[in-house]
Coordinates of C-alpha atoms in Angstrom, one line a residue:
X4 CA 81.4 100.4 103.0
X5 CA 81.8 98.6 106.2
X6 CA 78.9 96.0 106.2
X7 CA 78.7 96.1 109.8
X8 CA 82.4 94.9 110.2
X9 CA 84.2 96.2 113.1
X10 CA 87.4 94.4 113.1
X11 CA 89.4 92.8 110.2
X12 CA 92.0 90.0 110.9
X13 CA 94.4 89.6 108.2
X14 CA 96.7 86.3 108.8
X15 CA 98.9 87.2 105.8
X16 CA 102.7 87.2 105.9
X17 CA 103.9 90.9 104.6
X18 CA 104.8 90.5 100.6
X19 CA 103.2 87.2 100.3
X20 CA 100.7 88.1 97.6
X21 CA 103.6 89.6 95.4
X22 CA 103.8 86.9 92.6
X23 CA 100.0 87.2 91.9
X24 CA 97.2 89.7 91.5
X25 CA 97.4 93.5 92.2
X26 CA 101.0 95.2 93.1
X27 CA 101.5 95.5 97.1
X28 CA 100.9 98.9 98.6
X29 CA 104.0 99.9 101.2
X30 CA 102.1 97.6 103.6
X31 CA 103.3 94.7 101.7
X32 CA 99.8 93.8 101.4
X33 CA 97.1 94.6 98.4
X34 CA 95.5 97.3 100.7
X35 CA 96.8 100.0 103.2
X36 CA 95.6 98.9 107.1
X37 CA 95.3 102.5 107.7
X38 CA 91.9 102.9 105.4
X39 CA 90.5 100.3 108.3
X40 CA 91.7 102.0 111.2
X41 CA 90.5 105.3 109.7
X42 CA 87.1 104.1 109.5
X43 CA 87.4 103.1 112.5
X44 CA 87.8 99.2 112.1
X45 CA 90.1 97.4 114.1
X46 CA 92.6 95.7 112.4
X47 CA 95.2 93.0 113.6
X48 CA 97.6 91.0 111.5
X49 CA 99.0 87.7 112.9
X50 CA 101.1 86.6 110.0
X51 CA 100.4 83.0 109.6
X52 CA 102.9 81.1 106.7
X53 CA 100.4 79.3 104.1
X54 CA 100.0 75.9 104.9
X55 CA 102.1 76.3 107.9
X56 CA 101.5 75.2 111.6
X57 CA 101.1 77.5 114.6
X58 CA 101.8 76.8 118.2
X59 CA 99.4 76.9 121.0
X60 CA 99.9 80.3 122.3
X61 CA 99.7 82.1 118.9
X62 CA 96.4 80.3 118.2
X63 CA 95.2 81.4 121.7
X64 CA 96.3 85.1 121.1
X65 CA 94.4 84.8 117.8
X66 CA 91.2 83.4 119.7
X67 CA 91.7 86.4 122.7
X68 CA 91.3 88.9 119.8
X69 CA 88.2 87.3 118.1
X70 CA 86.6 86.9 121.2
X71 CA 87.3 90.5 122.2
X72 CA 86.0 91.7 118.8
X73 CA 83.2 89.8 118.6
X74 CA 81.5 91.9 121.7
X75 CA 82.3 95.1 119.4
X76 CA 80.5 93.5 116.4
X77 CA 80.8 91.4 113.1
X78 CA 84.6 90.6 112.3
X79 CA 86.3 89.6 108.9
X80 CA 89.2 86.8 109.1
X81 CA 91.5 86.6 105.5
X82 CA 94.2 84.7 104.5
X83 CA 95.9 84.5 101.4
X84 CA 96.2 80.3 101.0

């Protein structure tokens, strides 16, 4: 199931997928993040508005998490754009 992935990084905003695709879970996404954490797979959500800009500190926070996550194994990053 994990394909060797140890970390999932989600860049979606909760609820942004509501107008297309499958119905949303209670989490506001098309899946329940608890499924990953029970696997155990680290899960991070950095909500980033579609086609938006992010400030330097926000990007650095993501880079720090990615840097750590890569020491643990493979990562998957996704958004909705």
